[in-house]
């Protein structure tokens, strides 16, 4: 068996004849891919292989599993997939917890709890700012995750809601599959669209290559299509998810478009949905995109959304990193030039944010304290700092979220609701 040269394999005896390991050989990849497919879905097999062997940012030592030494079988597993996110102009490191599962015969014995402990060590060692998971409901709260970034769901539109174009109208737009040659323009379109979001995922060229090169293969999760106008000029792109939830034609991503192009794209999608025998079109893109806005005019239905669950790895480090964001928010508010120390109390530990002349001079973790200017249960800080819920909404739901006097206003300036959406890197 060939060993991955880039990895230092992990090995920890768990007792009861169980051992925790990280992927070290290509044989391990095969076994893990088969295990993941058995727990989840057949398409997770090629997805696991592609992610470990071809994705530019994954590392074998981030793929953890528990083995039963008696049988040599993998019985529980999860992985860490490193992403880069952008929060306005600040780059943050996000570690996705992915493909979590335990064999039926080994469930409720704390194996995922043990894997999560190792996962969190990897997050700390790698200086990740946060971790995200698309996980099942409720379960991940016990590991410090809370819903904090919109995910999935979105808008449904039926074919009959999209009127056909006037028959005299010359078809002004066409579509074709994206190829590697299109990479520079795709990157530009993606980066432009990300400008409409306060929080988004960064896709470097290597990630784009992964997305396009794996397209025609079995491991391919998605199809990237280009929209061209009548002169053949590329005016936008969109991405179809081949395995997403539901029966609809699943548009998982779309660039900025003119309104005219968005309307034309809805008609193209209608034709594609009819051809593929899909009962409806699902737009999993953010509501502020031109495509969703055009669909809403034809009465697309909002089906609601799930959310990424987020764990903050190191609150003080994240706050320090986000200083430029907070300073810009202050500058644009009646608190411009603020000199004040604000105590953020997350009950188990508190943080002093020392603002001086409008700059965040220091963030200090001060441990357990009795009270603060802004108090929240620890899990609720992720939805606040990532702009998923406003301070007011959280306070209305939870009596243990509190502010005093004028602090509510300042908290709202520092932590407003924002538009965010995370387009995947695989
Ligand atoms: C969900 C799943 C991964 C849990 O694995 P597991 O090895 O049984 O998890 P653990 O035993 O480490 O769970 C830790 C704790 O959560 C509890 N727990 C287990 N499954 C739970 C669930 N679905 N909901 C709530 N709590 C659960 C356990 O009882 C245990 O509680 P305890 O610490 O009080 O004893 C496993 O049931 C599974 O593989 N399910 C099918 C695939 C799946 O849904 N994967 C998750 C995709 S995001």
XYZ file of C-alpha atoms and ligand atoms in Angstrom:
474
model
C 0.000 0.000 0.000
C 1.373 3.378 -0.976
C 1.672 5.832 1.869
C 0.715 9.461 1.277
C 4.093 11.180 1.584
C 2.524 14.374 2.905
C 0.995 12.997 6.076
C 1.874 12.076 9.635
C -0.750 9.441 10.407
C -2.681 9.813 13.648
C -3.077 6.839 15.978
C -4.906 6.775 19.330
C -6.064 3.711 21.275
C -9.641 4.275 22.479
C -10.026 1.097 24.556
C -12.582 -1.687 23.914
C -10.533 -2.836 20.920
C -11.096 0.431 19.066
C -8.456 2.712 17.599
C -8.703 6.192 16.075
C -6.611 6.796 12.955
C -6.203 9.263 10.119
C -6.046 8.251 6.487
C -2.502 7.196 5.626
C -2.658 5.019 2.510
C -4.638 4.819 -0.703
C -6.124 1.617 0.714
C -7.484 3.682 3.619
C -9.105 6.028 1.112
C -10.865 3.086 -0.564
C -12.111 1.726 2.765
C -13.247 5.129 4.010
C -15.020 5.911 0.730
C -16.886 2.588 0.942
C -17.797 3.204 4.596
C -19.061 6.746 3.867
C -21.169 5.446 0.979
C -22.677 2.715 3.169
C -23.644 5.245 5.870
C -24.794 8.086 3.644
C -25.339 7.560 -0.077
C -23.586 5.851 -3.022
C -22.369 9.171 -4.481
C -20.420 9.886 -1.279
C -17.929 7.173 -2.369
C -16.532 9.061 -5.405
C -16.937 12.328 -3.509
C -14.713 11.067 -0.660
C -12.039 9.855 -3.093
C -12.073 13.081 -5.107
C -11.885 15.236 -2.001
C -8.952 13.367 -0.444
C -6.972 12.662 -3.588
C -7.645 15.695 -5.782
C -8.957 18.623 -3.766
C -6.204 21.252 -3.443
C -6.866 22.094 0.232
C -7.645 18.768 1.943
C -5.007 16.815 3.881
C -5.031 13.079 4.654
C -4.452 13.685 8.383
C -7.736 15.616 8.503
C -9.695 12.471 7.561
C -10.281 10.667 10.851
C -11.869 7.313 11.482
C -12.353 4.714 14.233
C -11.405 1.128 13.425
C -12.491 -2.046 15.216
C -9.183 -3.858 15.642
C -10.824 -7.283 15.749
C -12.383 -6.977 12.287
C -10.228 -4.193 10.833
C -13.462 -2.471 9.797
C -14.030 1.286 9.885
C -16.957 1.931 12.259
C -17.091 5.720 12.620
C -15.632 8.683 10.710
C -15.602 12.401 9.996
C -13.299 14.862 8.254
C -12.036 18.426 8.319
C -12.224 20.340 5.040
C -10.304 23.644 5.117
C -11.969 26.652 3.491
C -11.120 30.316 3.266
C -13.956 32.776 3.852
C -14.134 36.493 3.433
C -15.959 38.664 5.964
C -16.045 41.985 4.082
C -12.294 42.624 3.602
C -11.113 40.194 6.292
C -9.940 36.688 5.419
C -10.944 33.991 7.881
C -10.053 30.306 8.127
C -13.036 27.969 8.289
C -12.781 24.220 8.947
C -15.822 22.295 7.761
C -16.769 19.186 9.692
C -17.885 16.837 6.945
C -19.211 13.333 6.235
C -19.967 12.414 9.868
C -21.217 8.877 10.503
C -21.099 5.814 12.754
C -21.977 2.233 11.833
C -25.384 1.293 13.267
C -23.904 -1.327 15.615
C -21.542 1.223 17.174
C -23.846 4.215 17.679
C -24.457 6.008 20.990
C -21.113 4.894 22.392
C -19.512 8.320 22.134
C -17.393 7.603 19.022
C -18.329 10.849 17.266
C -17.718 12.676 20.542
C -14.149 11.259 20.519
C -13.609 12.108 16.852
C -14.876 15.646 17.507
C -12.329 16.049 20.330
C -9.506 15.236 17.878
C -11.164 17.442 15.223
C -11.139 20.388 17.638
C -7.444 19.847 18.371
C -6.829 20.059 14.621
C -8.852 23.303 14.496
C -6.719 24.829 17.272
C -3.419 23.612 15.827
C -4.380 24.917 12.389
C -5.489 28.290 13.863
C -8.928 28.042 12.298
C -11.275 30.894 13.209
C -14.489 28.944 12.963
C -15.874 25.572 11.976
C -19.035 24.936 9.963
C -21.231 21.925 9.338
C -24.343 21.279 7.258
C -25.352 18.783 9.952
C -28.502 17.050 11.077
C -30.764 19.100 13.365
C -29.867 19.698 17.022
C -27.092 17.077 17.392
C -24.123 19.432 16.938
C -25.168 21.898 19.659
C -23.464 19.553 22.159
C -20.173 20.268 20.350
C -20.639 24.047 20.454
C -22.299 24.645 17.054
C -25.228 27.004 16.417
C -27.140 27.935 13.224
C -25.509 31.069 11.837
C -25.189 31.197 7.994
C -28.035 30.583 5.480
C -27.909 27.243 3.676
C -29.990 25.337 1.156
C -33.733 25.674 0.834
C -34.598 28.827 -1.013
C -37.004 29.548 -3.814
C -39.137 27.117 -5.826
C -40.670 28.025 -9.161
C -42.899 25.746 -11.246
C -42.524 25.534 -15.015
C -46.002 26.940 -15.689
C -45.031 30.093 -13.768
C -42.380 30.925 -16.377
C -44.157 32.214 -19.506
C -42.627 31.318 -22.855
C -40.965 34.141 -24.760
C -42.834 35.857 -27.560
C -42.555 33.611 -30.637
C -41.236 36.489 -32.802
C -38.571 37.205 -30.261
C -35.128 36.153 -31.546
C -33.516 33.923 -28.925
C -30.971 36.348 -27.558
C -29.177 34.113 -25.102
C -27.636 30.661 -25.205
C -25.901 28.387 -22.711
C -22.923 26.041 -22.797
C -20.949 23.992 -20.292
C -17.908 25.690 -18.762
C -14.401 24.437 -19.603
C -10.950 25.123 -18.148
C -10.355 27.909 -20.695
C -13.244 29.810 -19.089
C -11.551 29.832 -15.705
C -10.328 33.484 -15.678
C -13.750 34.854 -16.544
C -15.528 32.485 -14.137
C -13.242 33.653 -11.346
C -14.011 37.258 -12.193
C -17.774 36.635 -12.267
C -17.607 34.771 -8.962
C -15.562 37.495 -7.258
C -17.968 40.171 -8.542
C -20.969 38.232 -7.170
C -19.202 37.824 -3.814
C -19.146 41.628 -3.542
C -22.912 41.465 -2.957
C -22.364 39.389 0.202
C -20.777 40.440 3.493
C -19.636 36.869 4.137
C -18.692 34.536 1.303
C -16.333 31.676 0.457
C -13.057 32.418 -1.320
C -12.359 30.258 -4.359
C -8.792 30.322 -5.604
C -7.756 29.061 -9.024
C -6.947 25.596 -7.662
C -10.483 25.221 -6.295
C -11.958 26.329 -9.618
C -9.791 23.772 -11.401
C -11.061 21.094 -9.039
C -14.669 22.101 -9.725
C -14.230 22.087 -13.488
C -11.835 19.171 -13.936
C -13.965 16.874 -11.837
C -17.066 17.927 -13.675
C -17.235 15.235 -16.323
C -16.097 12.471 -13.953
C -18.296 10.375 -11.697
C -17.147 12.292 -8.634
C -18.618 15.402 -10.022
C -21.247 16.982 -7.791
C -22.258 19.740 -10.108
C -22.381 21.191 -13.591
C -21.148 24.699 -14.324
C -22.910 26.433 -17.227
C -22.241 29.710 -18.967
C -24.849 32.165 -20.224
C -23.954 33.958 -23.464
C -25.705 36.844 -25.183
C -26.501 36.986 -28.925
C -22.969 38.197 -29.728
C -21.521 35.149 -27.965
C -20.255 37.279 -25.085
C -20.278 35.568 -21.723
C -22.645 37.452 -19.432
C -22.896 35.127 -16.455
C -22.705 31.601 -15.158
C -24.716 29.248 -12.971
C -24.100 25.924 -11.294
C -26.480 22.988 -11.096
C -26.272 20.553 -8.194
C -26.639 16.977 -9.416
C -27.365 15.422 -6.037
C -28.968 18.138 -3.911
C -32.032 17.698 -1.730
C -35.411 17.403 -3.441
C -36.616 16.467 -6.904
C -36.240 19.862 -8.565
C -33.637 21.190 -10.971
C -31.296 22.584 -8.370
C -29.549 25.870 -9.167
C -26.986 26.103 -6.395
C -25.120 29.179 -7.534
C -25.490 32.108 -9.919
C -23.416 35.132 -10.884
C -24.614 38.708 -11.127
C -26.899 39.106 -14.166
C -28.720 41.938 -15.871
C -32.473 41.685 -15.337
C -32.904 40.778 -19.009
C -30.336 37.989 -18.710
C -31.967 36.717 -15.500
C -35.341 36.442 -17.263
C -33.679 34.659 -20.200
C -31.930 32.292 -17.794
C -35.226 31.371 -16.121
C -36.489 30.318 -19.562
C -33.312 28.307 -20.183
C -33.779 26.608 -16.814
C -37.383 25.828 -17.654
C -36.247 24.098 -20.873
C -33.560 22.174 -18.944
C -36.031 21.115 -16.248
C -38.509 19.832 -18.864
C -35.737 17.954 -20.682
C -34.525 16.343 -17.457
C -38.068 15.578 -16.310
C -37.721 17.703 -13.181
C -41.006 18.805 -11.593
C -39.827 22.302 -10.599
C -36.803 24.582 -10.383
C -35.142 25.248 -7.073
C -33.054 28.391 -6.685
C -30.660 27.799 -3.803
C -28.955 31.160 -4.363
C -29.194 34.217 -2.108
C -32.397 36.249 -2.300
C -30.502 39.387 -3.370
C -29.463 37.847 -6.722
C -31.057 39.099 -9.952
C -32.154 35.524 -10.770
C -34.161 35.139 -7.560
C -35.603 38.633 -7.888
C -36.830 37.829 -11.417
C -38.294 34.506 -10.203
C -40.123 36.295 -7.393
C -41.859 38.513 -9.971
C -43.315 35.300 -11.399
C -44.448 34.246 -7.916
C -41.636 31.882 -6.962
C -42.325 30.482 -3.498
C -39.947 30.905 -0.570
C -39.588 27.457 0.977
C -37.477 28.710 3.878
C -33.940 27.815 4.605
C -31.745 25.529 6.672
C -28.505 27.020 8.021
C -24.855 26.164 8.414
C -24.093 25.414 12.046
C -21.065 27.340 13.255
C -18.575 26.809 16.070
C -16.256 29.699 16.990
C -12.815 28.259 17.664
C -11.235 31.246 19.422
C -13.538 34.227 20.049
C -10.781 36.704 20.983
C -8.746 35.893 17.867
C -11.807 36.221 15.638
C -12.730 39.594 17.176
C -9.171 40.875 16.659
C -9.234 39.743 13.032
C -12.555 41.460 12.440
C -11.244 44.808 13.780
C -11.364 46.495 10.325
C -15.028 45.477 9.977
C -15.992 46.873 13.402
C -13.974 50.053 12.864
C -15.688 50.720 9.525
C -19.096 50.202 11.147
C -18.233 52.648 13.918
C -16.848 55.207 11.467
C -20.131 55.180 9.556
C -22.203 55.652 12.729
C -22.823 58.254 15.440
C -20.167 56.333 17.449
C -17.330 57.469 15.126
C -14.176 58.074 17.146
C -15.394 55.960 20.076
C -13.094 55.537 23.077
C -14.599 52.939 25.370
C -14.030 49.422 26.649
C -16.953 47.120 25.974
C -17.296 43.937 27.958
C -18.797 41.099 25.949
C -19.884 38.458 28.456
C -20.511 34.989 27.037
C -21.259 33.703 30.579
C -18.471 31.091 30.651
C -15.902 33.692 29.655
C -15.868 37.411 28.891
C -13.914 39.619 26.493
C -12.953 43.265 26.824
C -12.987 45.115 23.515
C -10.937 48.277 24.022
C -11.814 50.921 21.438
C -9.593 53.979 21.219
C -10.473 56.865 18.898
C -12.615 54.513 16.843
C -9.935 51.832 16.496
C -10.139 48.428 18.177
C -6.871 48.677 20.113
C -7.124 45.376 21.967
C -9.334 42.377 22.672
C -8.605 40.630 25.936
C -10.112 37.383 27.222
C -10.831 38.112 30.903
C -12.265 34.729 31.938
C -15.340 34.384 34.107
C -16.888 37.691 35.185
C -20.121 38.689 36.795
C -21.862 40.718 34.115
C -20.952 42.762 31.064
C -22.230 45.385 28.630
C -23.545 42.761 26.243
C -24.381 39.318 27.608
C -25.203 36.227 25.549
C -25.173 32.468 26.115
C -21.954 31.230 24.426
C -23.585 29.557 21.407
C -25.504 32.708 20.449
C -22.431 34.775 19.706
C -21.895 33.036 16.322
C -25.292 34.136 14.886
C -24.729 37.657 16.255
C -21.164 38.235 15.030
C -21.933 36.632 11.643
C -24.994 38.856 11.214
C -27.493 35.978 11.027
C -29.754 37.374 13.742
C -29.913 40.882 15.129
C -29.271 41.585 18.813
C -32.912 42.620 19.117
C -34.196 39.340 17.636
C -31.958 37.298 19.958
C -32.996 39.374 22.954
C -36.664 38.864 22.070
C -36.148 35.080 22.059
C -33.780 34.652 25.016
C -34.104 36.446 28.349
C -30.418 35.704 29.032
C -29.373 37.955 26.119
C -29.120 41.444 27.582
C -27.726 44.939 27.161
C -27.890 47.964 29.461
C -28.765 51.579 28.816
C -27.310 52.876 25.546
C -25.358 49.636 24.911
C -28.126 48.149 22.766
C -27.586 50.831 20.126
C -23.796 50.371 20.093
C -24.205 46.573 19.907
C -26.479 47.026 16.877
C -23.882 49.230 15.164
C -21.112 46.679 15.797
C -23.197 43.588 14.973
C -25.790 44.366 12.281
C -27.615 41.721 10.247
C -25.764 41.060 6.986
C -26.267 39.191 3.691
C -24.139 36.080 3.646
C -24.012 32.942 1.575
C -21.376 30.269 1.221
C -20.956 28.747 -2.238
C -19.210 25.411 -1.846
C -15.580 24.694 -2.758
C -16.277 21.145 -4.009
C -25.636 10.977 14.135
C -24.523 9.948 14.312
C -23.327 10.403 13.490
C -24.157 9.876 15.790
O -23.056 8.991 15.959
P -22.741 8.308 17.369
O -21.402 7.661 17.228
O -23.874 7.494 17.796
O -22.634 9.603 18.269
P -22.123 9.710 19.785
O -22.424 8.449 20.526
O -20.685 10.152 19.799
O -23.029 10.901 20.249
C -22.737 11.693 21.373
C -23.984 11.914 22.187
O -25.093 12.287 21.368
C -26.187 11.374 21.519
N -26.780 11.167 20.192
C -26.469 10.238 19.261
N -27.207 10.422 18.149
C -28.004 11.488 18.402
C -28.984 12.173 17.625
N -29.305 11.800 16.370
N -29.602 13.240 18.182
C -29.296 13.640 19.431
N -28.363 13.029 20.207
C -27.743 11.969 19.704
C -25.533 10.112 22.029
O -26.463 9.353 22.729
C -24.460 10.677 22.913
O -25.056 11.149 24.105
P -24.295 11.032 25.523
O -22.982 11.737 25.341
O -25.234 11.721 26.437
O -24.143 9.575 25.778
C -24.971 8.528 13.851
O -26.226 8.234 14.436
C -25.100 8.343 12.349
O -24.147 7.966 11.679
N -26.297 8.584 11.788
C -26.565 8.409 10.373
C -25.784 9.394 9.493
C -25.958 10.831 9.947
O -27.064 11.327 10.161
N -24.826 11.539 10.061
C -24.784 12.925 10.456
C -24.726 13.719 9.212
S -24.526 15.430 9.620
